[in-house]
PDB file of C-alpha atoms in Angstrom:
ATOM      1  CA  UNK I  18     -19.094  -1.719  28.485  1.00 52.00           C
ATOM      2  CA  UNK I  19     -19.450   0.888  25.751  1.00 55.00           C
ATOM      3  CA  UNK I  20     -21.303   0.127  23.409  1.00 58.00           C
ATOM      4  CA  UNK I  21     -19.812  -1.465  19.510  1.00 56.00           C
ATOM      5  CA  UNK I  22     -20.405   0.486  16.529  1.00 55.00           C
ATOM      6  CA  UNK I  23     -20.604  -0.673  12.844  1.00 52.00           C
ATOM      7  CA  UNK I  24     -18.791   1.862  10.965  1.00 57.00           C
ATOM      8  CA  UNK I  25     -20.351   3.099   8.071  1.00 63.00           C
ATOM      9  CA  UNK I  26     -18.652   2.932   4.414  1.00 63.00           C
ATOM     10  CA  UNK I  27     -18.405   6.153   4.387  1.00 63.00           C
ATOM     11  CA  UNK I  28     -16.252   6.300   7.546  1.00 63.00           C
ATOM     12  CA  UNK I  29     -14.271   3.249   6.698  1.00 56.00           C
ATOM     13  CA  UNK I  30     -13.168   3.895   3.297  1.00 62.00           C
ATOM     14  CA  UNK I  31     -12.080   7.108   4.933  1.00 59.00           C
ATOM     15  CA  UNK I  32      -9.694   5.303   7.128  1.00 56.00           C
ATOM     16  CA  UNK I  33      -8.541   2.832   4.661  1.00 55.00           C
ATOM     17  CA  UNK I  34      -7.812   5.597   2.290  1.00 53.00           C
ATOM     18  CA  UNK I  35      -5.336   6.895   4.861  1.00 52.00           C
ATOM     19  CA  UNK I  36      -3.472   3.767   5.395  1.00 60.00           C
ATOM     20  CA  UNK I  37      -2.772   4.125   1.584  1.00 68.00           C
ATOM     21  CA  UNK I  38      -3.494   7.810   0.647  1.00 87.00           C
ATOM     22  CA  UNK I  39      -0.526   9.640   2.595  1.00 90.00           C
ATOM     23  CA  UNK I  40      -0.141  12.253  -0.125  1.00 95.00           C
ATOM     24  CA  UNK I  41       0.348  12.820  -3.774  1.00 97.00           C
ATOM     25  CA  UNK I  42       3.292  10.765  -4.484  1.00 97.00           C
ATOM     26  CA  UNK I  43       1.397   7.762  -3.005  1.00 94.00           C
ATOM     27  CA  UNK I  44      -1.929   7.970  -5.147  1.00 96.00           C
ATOM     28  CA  UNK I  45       1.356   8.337  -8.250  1.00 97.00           C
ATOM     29  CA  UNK I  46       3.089   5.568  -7.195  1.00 95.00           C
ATOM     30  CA  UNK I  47      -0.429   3.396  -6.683  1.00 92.00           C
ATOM     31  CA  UNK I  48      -2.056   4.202  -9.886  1.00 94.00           C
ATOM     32  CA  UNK I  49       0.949   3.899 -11.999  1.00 95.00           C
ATOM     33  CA  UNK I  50       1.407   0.412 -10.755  1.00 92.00           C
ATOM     34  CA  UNK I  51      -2.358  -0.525 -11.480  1.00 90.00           C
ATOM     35  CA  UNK I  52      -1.238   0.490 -15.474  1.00 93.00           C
ATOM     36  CA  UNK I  53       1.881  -1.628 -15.143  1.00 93.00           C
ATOM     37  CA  UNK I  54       0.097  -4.706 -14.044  1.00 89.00           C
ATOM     38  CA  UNK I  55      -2.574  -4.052 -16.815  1.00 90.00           C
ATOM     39  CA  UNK I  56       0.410  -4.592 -19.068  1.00 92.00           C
ATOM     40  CA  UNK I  57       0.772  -0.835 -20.297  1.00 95.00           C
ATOM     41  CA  UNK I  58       3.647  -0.142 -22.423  1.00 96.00           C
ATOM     42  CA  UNK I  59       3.110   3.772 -22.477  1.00 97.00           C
ATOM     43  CA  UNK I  60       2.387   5.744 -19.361  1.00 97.00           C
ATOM     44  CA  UNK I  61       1.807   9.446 -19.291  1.00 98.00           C
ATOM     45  CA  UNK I  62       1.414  11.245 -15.753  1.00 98.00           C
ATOM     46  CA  UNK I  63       0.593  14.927 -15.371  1.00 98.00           C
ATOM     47  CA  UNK I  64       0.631  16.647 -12.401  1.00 98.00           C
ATOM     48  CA  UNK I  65      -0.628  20.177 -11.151  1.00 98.00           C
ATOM     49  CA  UNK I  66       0.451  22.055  -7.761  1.00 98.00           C
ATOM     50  CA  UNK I  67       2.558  18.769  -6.747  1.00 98.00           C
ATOM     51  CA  UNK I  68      -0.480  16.828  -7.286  1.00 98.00           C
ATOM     52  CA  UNK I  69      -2.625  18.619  -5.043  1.00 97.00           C
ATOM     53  CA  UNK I  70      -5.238  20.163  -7.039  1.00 98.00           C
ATOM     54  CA  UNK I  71      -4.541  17.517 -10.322  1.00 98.00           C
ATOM     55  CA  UNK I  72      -3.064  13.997 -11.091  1.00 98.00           C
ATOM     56  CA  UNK I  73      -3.835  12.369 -14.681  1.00 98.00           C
ATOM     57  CA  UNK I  74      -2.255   9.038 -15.684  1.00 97.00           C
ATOM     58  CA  UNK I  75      -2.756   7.382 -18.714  1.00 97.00           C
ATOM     59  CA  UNK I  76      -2.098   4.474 -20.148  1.00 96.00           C
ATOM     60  CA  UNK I  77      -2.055   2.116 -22.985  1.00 95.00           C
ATOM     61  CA  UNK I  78      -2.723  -1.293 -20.699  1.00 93.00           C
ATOM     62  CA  UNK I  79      -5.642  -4.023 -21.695  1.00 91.00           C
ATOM     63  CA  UNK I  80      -8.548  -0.980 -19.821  1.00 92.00           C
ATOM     64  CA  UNK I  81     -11.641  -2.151 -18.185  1.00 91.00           C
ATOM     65  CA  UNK I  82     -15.243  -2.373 -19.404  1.00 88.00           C
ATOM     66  CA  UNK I  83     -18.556  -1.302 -17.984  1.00 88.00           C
ATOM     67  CA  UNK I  84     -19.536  -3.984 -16.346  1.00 86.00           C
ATOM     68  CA  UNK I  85     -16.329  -3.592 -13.529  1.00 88.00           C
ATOM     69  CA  UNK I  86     -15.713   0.294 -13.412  1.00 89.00           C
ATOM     70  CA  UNK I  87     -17.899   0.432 -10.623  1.00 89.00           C
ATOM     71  CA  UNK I  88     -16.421  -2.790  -8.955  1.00 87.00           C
ATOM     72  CA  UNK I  89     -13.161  -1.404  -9.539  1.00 87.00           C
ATOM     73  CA  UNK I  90     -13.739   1.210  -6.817  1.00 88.00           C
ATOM     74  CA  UNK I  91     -15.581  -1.178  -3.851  1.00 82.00           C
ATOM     75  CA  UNK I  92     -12.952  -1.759  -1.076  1.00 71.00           C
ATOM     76  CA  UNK I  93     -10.803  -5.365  -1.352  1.00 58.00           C
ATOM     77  CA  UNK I  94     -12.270  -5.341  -5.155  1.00 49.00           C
ATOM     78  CA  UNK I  95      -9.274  -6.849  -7.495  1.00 52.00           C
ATOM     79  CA  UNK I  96      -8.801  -8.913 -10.969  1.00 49.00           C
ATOM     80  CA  UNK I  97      -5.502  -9.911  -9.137  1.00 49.00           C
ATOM     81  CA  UNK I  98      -6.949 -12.748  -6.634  1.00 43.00           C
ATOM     82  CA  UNK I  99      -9.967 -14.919  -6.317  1.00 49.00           C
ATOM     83  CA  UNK I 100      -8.664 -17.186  -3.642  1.00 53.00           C
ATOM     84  CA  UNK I 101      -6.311 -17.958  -0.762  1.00 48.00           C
ATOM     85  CA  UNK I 102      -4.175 -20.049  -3.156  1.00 54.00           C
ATOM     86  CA  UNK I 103      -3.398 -16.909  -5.351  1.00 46.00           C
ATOM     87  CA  UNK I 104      -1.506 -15.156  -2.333  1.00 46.00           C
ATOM     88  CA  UNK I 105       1.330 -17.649  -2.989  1.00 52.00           C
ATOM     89  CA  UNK I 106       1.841 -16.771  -6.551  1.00 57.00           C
ATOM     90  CA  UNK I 107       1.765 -13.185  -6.461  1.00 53.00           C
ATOM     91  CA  UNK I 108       3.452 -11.987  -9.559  1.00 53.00           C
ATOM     92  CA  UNK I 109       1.605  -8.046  -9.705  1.00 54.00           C
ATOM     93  CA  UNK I 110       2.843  -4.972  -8.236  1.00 54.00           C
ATOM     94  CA  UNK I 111      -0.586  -4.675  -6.174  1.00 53.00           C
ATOM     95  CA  UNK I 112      -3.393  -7.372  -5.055  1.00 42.00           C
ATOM     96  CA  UNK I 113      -5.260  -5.979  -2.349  1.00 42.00           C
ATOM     97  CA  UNK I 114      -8.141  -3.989  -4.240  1.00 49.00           C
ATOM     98  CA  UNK I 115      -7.653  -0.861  -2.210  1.00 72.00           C
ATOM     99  CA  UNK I 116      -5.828   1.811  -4.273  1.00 85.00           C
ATOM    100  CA  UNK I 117      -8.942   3.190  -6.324  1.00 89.00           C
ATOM    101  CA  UNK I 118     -11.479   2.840  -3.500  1.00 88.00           C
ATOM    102  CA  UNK I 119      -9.177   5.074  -0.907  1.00 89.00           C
ATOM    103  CA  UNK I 120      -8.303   8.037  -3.748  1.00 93.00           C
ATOM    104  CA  UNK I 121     -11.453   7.916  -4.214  1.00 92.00           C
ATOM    105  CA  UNK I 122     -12.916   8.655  -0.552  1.00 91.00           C
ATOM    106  CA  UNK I 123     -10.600  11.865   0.343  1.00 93.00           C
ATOM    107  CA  UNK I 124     -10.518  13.592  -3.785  1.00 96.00           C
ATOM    108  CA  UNK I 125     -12.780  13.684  -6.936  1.00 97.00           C
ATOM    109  CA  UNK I 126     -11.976  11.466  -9.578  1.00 97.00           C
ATOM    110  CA  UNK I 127     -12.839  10.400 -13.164  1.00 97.00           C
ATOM    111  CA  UNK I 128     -11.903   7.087 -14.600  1.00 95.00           C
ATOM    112  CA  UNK I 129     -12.298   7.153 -18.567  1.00 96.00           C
ATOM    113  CA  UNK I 130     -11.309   3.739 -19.999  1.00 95.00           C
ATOM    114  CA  UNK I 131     -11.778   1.330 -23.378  1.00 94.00           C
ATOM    115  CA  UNK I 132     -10.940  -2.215 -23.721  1.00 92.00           C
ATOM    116  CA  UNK I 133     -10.299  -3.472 -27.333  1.00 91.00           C
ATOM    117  CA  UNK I 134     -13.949  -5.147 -27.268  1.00 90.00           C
ATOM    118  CA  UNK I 135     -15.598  -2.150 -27.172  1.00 90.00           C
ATOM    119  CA  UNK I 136     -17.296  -0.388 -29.405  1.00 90.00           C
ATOM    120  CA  UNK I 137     -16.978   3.130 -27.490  1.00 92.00           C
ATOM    121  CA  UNK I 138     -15.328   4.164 -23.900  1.00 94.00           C
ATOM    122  CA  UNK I 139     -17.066   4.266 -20.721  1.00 95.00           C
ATOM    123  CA  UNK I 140     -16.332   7.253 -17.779  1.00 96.00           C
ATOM    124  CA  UNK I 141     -17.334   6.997 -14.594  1.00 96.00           C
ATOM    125  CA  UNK I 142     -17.232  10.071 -11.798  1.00 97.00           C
ATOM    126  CA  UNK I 143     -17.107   9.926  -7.669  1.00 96.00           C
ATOM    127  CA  UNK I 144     -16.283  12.287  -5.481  1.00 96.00           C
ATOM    128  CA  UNK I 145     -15.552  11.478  -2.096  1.00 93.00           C
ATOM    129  CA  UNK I 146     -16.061   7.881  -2.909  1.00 90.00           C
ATOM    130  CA  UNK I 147     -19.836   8.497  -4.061  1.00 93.00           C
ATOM    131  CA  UNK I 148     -20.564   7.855  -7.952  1.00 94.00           C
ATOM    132  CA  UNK I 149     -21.798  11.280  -9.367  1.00 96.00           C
ATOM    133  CA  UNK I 150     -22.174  10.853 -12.897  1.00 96.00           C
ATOM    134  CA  UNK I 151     -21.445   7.667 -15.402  1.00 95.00           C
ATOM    135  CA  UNK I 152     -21.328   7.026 -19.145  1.00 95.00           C
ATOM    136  CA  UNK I 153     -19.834   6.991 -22.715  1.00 95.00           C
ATOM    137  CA  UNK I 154     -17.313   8.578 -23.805  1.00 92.00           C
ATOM    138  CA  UNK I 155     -15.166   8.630 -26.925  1.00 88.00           C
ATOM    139  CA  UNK I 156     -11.658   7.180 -26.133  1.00 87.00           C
ATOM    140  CA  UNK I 157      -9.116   4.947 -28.077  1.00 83.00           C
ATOM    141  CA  UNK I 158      -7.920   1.840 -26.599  1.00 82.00           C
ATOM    142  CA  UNK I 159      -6.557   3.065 -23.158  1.00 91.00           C
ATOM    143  CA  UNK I 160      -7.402   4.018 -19.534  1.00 95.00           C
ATOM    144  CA  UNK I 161      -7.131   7.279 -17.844  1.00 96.00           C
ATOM    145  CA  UNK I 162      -7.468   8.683 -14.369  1.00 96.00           C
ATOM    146  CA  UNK I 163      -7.969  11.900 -13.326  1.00 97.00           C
ATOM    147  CA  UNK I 164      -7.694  12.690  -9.655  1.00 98.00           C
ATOM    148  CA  UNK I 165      -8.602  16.103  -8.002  1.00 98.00           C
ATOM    149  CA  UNK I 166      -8.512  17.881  -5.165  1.00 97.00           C
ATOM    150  CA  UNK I 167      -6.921  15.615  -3.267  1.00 97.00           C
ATOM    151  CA  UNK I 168      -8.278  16.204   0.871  1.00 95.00           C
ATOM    152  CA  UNK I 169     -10.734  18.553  -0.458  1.00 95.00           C
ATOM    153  CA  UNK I 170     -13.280  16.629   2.129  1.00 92.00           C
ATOM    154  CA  UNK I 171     -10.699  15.778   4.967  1.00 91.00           C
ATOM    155  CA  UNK I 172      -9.618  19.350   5.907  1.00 91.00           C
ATOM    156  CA  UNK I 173      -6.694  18.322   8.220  1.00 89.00           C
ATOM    157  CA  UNK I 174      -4.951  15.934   6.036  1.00 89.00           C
ATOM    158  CA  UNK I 175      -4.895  18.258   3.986  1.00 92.00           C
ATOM    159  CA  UNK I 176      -2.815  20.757   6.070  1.00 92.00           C
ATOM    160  CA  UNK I 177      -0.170  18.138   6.514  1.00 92.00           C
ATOM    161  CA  UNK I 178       0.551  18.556   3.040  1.00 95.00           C
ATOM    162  CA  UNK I 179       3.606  20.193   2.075  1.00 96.00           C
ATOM    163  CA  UNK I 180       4.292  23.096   0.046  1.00 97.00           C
ATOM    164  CA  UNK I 181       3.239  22.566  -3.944  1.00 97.00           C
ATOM    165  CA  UNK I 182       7.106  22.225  -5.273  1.00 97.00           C
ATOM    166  CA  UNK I 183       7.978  19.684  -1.953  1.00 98.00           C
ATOM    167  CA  UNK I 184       5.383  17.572  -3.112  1.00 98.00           C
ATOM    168  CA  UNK I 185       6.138  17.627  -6.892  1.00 98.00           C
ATOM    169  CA  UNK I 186       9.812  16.727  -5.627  1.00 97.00           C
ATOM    170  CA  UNK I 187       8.309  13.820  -3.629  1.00 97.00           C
ATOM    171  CA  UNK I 188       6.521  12.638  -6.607  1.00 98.00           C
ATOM    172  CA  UNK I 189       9.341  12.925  -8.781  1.00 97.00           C
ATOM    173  CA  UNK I 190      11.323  10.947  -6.825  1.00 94.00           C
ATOM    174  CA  UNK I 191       8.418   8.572  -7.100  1.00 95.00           C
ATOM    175  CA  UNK I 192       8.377   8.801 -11.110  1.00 97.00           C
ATOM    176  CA  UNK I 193      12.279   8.394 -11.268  1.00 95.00           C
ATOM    177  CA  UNK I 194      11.895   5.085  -9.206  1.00 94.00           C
ATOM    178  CA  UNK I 195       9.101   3.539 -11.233  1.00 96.00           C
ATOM    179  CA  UNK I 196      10.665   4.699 -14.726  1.00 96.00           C
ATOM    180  CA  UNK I 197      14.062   3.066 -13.560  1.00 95.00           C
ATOM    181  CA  UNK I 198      12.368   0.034 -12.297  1.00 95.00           C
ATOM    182  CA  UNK I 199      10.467  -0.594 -15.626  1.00 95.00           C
ATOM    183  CA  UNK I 200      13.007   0.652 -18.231  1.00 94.00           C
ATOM    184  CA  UNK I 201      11.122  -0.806 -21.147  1.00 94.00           C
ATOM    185  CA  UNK I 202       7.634   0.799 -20.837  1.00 96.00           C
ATOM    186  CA  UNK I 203       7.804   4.692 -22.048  1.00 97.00           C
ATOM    187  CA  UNK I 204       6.638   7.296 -19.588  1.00 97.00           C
ATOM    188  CA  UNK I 205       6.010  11.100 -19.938  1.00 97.00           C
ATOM    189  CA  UNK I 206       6.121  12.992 -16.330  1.00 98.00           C
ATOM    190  CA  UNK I 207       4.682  16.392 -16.868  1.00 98.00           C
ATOM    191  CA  UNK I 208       4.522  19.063 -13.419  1.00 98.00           C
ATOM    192  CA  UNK I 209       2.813  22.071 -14.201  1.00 98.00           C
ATOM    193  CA  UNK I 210       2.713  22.281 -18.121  1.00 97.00           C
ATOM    194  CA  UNK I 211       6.440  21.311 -17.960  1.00 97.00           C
ATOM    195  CA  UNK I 212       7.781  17.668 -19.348  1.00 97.00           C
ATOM    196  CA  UNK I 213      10.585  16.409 -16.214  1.00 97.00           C
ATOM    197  CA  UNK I 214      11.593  13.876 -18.266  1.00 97.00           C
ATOM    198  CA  UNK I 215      10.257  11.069 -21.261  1.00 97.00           C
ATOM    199  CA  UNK I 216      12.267   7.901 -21.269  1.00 96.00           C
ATOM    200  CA  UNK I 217      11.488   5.330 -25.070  1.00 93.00           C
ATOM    201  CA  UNK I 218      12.562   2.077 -23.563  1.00 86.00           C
ATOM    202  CA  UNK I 219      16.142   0.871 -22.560  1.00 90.00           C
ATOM    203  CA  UNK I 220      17.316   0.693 -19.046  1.00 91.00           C
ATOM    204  CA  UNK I 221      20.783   3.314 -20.483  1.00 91.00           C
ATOM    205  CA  UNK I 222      17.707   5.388 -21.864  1.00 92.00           C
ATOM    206  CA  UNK I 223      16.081   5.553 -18.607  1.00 94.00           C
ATOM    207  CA  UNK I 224      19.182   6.563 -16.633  1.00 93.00           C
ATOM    208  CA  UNK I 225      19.823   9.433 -19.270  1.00 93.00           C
ATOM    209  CA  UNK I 226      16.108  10.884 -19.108  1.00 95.00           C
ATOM    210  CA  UNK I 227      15.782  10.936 -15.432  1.00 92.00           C
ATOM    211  CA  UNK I 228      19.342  11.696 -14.527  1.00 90.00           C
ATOM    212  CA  UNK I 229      20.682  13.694 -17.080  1.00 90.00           C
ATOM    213  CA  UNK I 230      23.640  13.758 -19.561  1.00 91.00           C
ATOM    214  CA  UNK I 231      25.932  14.756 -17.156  1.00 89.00           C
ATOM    215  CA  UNK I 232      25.265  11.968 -14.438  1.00 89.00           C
ATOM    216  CA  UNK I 233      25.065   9.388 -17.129  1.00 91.00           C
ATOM    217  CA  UNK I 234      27.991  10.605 -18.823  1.00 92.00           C
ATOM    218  CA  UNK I 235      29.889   9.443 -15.440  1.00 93.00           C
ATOM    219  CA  UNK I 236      28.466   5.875 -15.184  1.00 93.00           C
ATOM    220  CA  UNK I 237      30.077   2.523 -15.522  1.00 92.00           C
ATOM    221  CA  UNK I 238      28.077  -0.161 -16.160  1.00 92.00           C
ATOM    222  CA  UNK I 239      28.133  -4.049 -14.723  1.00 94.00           C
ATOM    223  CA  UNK I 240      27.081  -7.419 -15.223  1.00 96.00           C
ATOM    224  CA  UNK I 241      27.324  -9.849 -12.967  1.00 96.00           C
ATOM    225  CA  UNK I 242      26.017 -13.602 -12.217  1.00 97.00           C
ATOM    226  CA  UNK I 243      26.172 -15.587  -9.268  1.00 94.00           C
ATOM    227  CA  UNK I 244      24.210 -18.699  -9.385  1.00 95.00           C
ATOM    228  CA  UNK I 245      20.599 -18.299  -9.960  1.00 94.00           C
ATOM    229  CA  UNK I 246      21.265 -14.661  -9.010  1.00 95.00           C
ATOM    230  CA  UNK I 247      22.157 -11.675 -11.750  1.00 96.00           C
ATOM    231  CA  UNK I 248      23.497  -8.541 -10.319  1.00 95.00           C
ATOM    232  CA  UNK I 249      23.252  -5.911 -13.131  1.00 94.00           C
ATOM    233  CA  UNK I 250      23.125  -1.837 -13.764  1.00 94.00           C
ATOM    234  CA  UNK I 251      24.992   1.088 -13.157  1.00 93.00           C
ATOM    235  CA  UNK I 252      28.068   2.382 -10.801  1.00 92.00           C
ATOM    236  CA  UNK I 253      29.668   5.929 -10.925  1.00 90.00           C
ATOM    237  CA  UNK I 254      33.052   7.032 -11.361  1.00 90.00           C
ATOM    238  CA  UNK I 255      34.709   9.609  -8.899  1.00 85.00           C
ATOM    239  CA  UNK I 256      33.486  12.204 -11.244  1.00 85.00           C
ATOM    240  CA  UNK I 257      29.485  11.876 -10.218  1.00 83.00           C
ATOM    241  CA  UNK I 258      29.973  10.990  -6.362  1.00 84.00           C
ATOM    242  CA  UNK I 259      27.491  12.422  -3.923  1.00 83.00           C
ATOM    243  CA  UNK I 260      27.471  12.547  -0.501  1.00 85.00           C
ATOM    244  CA  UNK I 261      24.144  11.131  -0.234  1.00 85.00           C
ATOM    245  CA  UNK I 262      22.296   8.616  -0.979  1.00 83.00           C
ATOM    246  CA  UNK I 263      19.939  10.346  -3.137  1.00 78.00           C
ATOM    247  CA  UNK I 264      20.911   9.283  -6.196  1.00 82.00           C
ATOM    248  CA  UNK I 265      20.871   5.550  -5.071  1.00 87.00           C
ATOM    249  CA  UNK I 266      18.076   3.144  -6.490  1.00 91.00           C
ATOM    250  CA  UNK I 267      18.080  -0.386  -5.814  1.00 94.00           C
ATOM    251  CA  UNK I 268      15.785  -2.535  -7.329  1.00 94.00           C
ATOM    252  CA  UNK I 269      14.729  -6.608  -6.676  1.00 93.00           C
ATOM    253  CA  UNK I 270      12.467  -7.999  -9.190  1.00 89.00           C
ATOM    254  CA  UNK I 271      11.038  -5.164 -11.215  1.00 88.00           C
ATOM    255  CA  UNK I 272      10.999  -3.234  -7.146  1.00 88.00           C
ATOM    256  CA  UNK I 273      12.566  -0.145  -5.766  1.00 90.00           C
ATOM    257  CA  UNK I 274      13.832  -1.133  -2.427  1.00 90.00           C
ATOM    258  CA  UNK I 275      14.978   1.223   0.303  1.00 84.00           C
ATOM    259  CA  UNK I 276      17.125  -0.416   3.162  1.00 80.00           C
TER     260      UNK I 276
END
């Protein structure tokens, strides 16, 4: 019988990080949903190389204080359950406590953050899911994440990766979802020093920044109610037709869903 080994953190947070970590659109779409269930309004995210070598999002949510910065980053560590009973009244985007902890095992990150209690912000450093520096820091009421070098310690995920601009287009895609599916928060998308588009609230505002005038230009809109059930948003004319399905976002409850 061979014999049964008890993995060490360092090997499990490795694996866990690539059940959620599959690229740079993923650790995007993951830490953009932690600031929407923190109840930000204003989300900025600013990417370098497609997200490879740089991600920063920040956000005006409710931030987190000392005491949980470091608790924020254990594995199955979350403010969104404390027992079984919770699981049937999920109302967040994410519960499970494992988007911070598996960024932080394959990349280097920095977490600055400030809750309105305190007096001055608090950073805190890992890289490759070890804590290398912690501290103050001065910051207004807000939290942001800096993630870098993402793979820089697993090698070949890292050559899996596509190209720079294939990955900025995958995260794009990403940014376009979540700005469509939460038309009244503001978000800035920035790829290399460039702003891809700013939406200021409004689900017609939304459709304009991230598809254009020219898309928008050729929409029709609908509202309809069966039941319980509204059916509401956007239908284009034969003007805008594509002969894909790239342009088509559904969304259930605040969620992009692909069928």
């Amino acid at each position: 019988m061979a014999k049964i080994n008890v993995l060490d953190s360092s090997i499990f947070n490795l694996i866990s990080a690539g059940e959620v970590v599959e690229r740079p659109s993923s650790v995007v779409k993951e830490l953009v949903e932690n600031s929407i269930d923190a109840g930000a309004t204003s989300i900025s995210v600013d990417i370098k190389e497609g997200g490879i070598s740089s991600i920063i999002i920040t956000d005006n949510g409710c931030g987190i204080d000392k005491d949980n910065m470091r608790l924020a980053f254990l594995p199955h560590a979350t403010s969104k359950l404390s027992k079984a009973e919770d699981l049937d009244n999920i109302a967040t985007l994410g519960f499970r406590g494992e988007a911070l902890a598996s960024v932080a095992a394959v990349a280097q990150v920095t977490m600055t953050s400030k809750t309105k209690d305190d007096e001055v912000g608090n950073f805190i450093t890992l890289s490759a899911g070890k804590i290398i520096e912690e501290g103050k820091r001065a910051i207004s009421q807000s939290t942001s994440i800096a993630v870098e070098n993402l793979f820089f310690n697993t090698p070949v995920r890292k050559k899996f990766l596509k190209k720079p601009k294939q990955e900025e287009a995958l995260v794009s895609a990403i940014m376009t979802q979540l700005a469509l599916a939460n038309p009244d928060i503001k978000f800035k998308y920035t790829a290399d020093g460039k702003v891809v588009f700013q939406t200021n609230g409004g689900l017609e505002e939304a459709v304009y920044a991230v598809y254009g005038n020219e898309i928008a230009n050729n929409l029709l809109p609908f509202d309809l109610t069966y039941g319980d059930y509204r059916l509401y948003g956007y239908i284009c004319n034969a003007n805008a037709a594509k002969h894909n399905r790239n342009y088509q976002t559904v969304i259930i409850n605040g969620r992009v869903v692909v069928n």
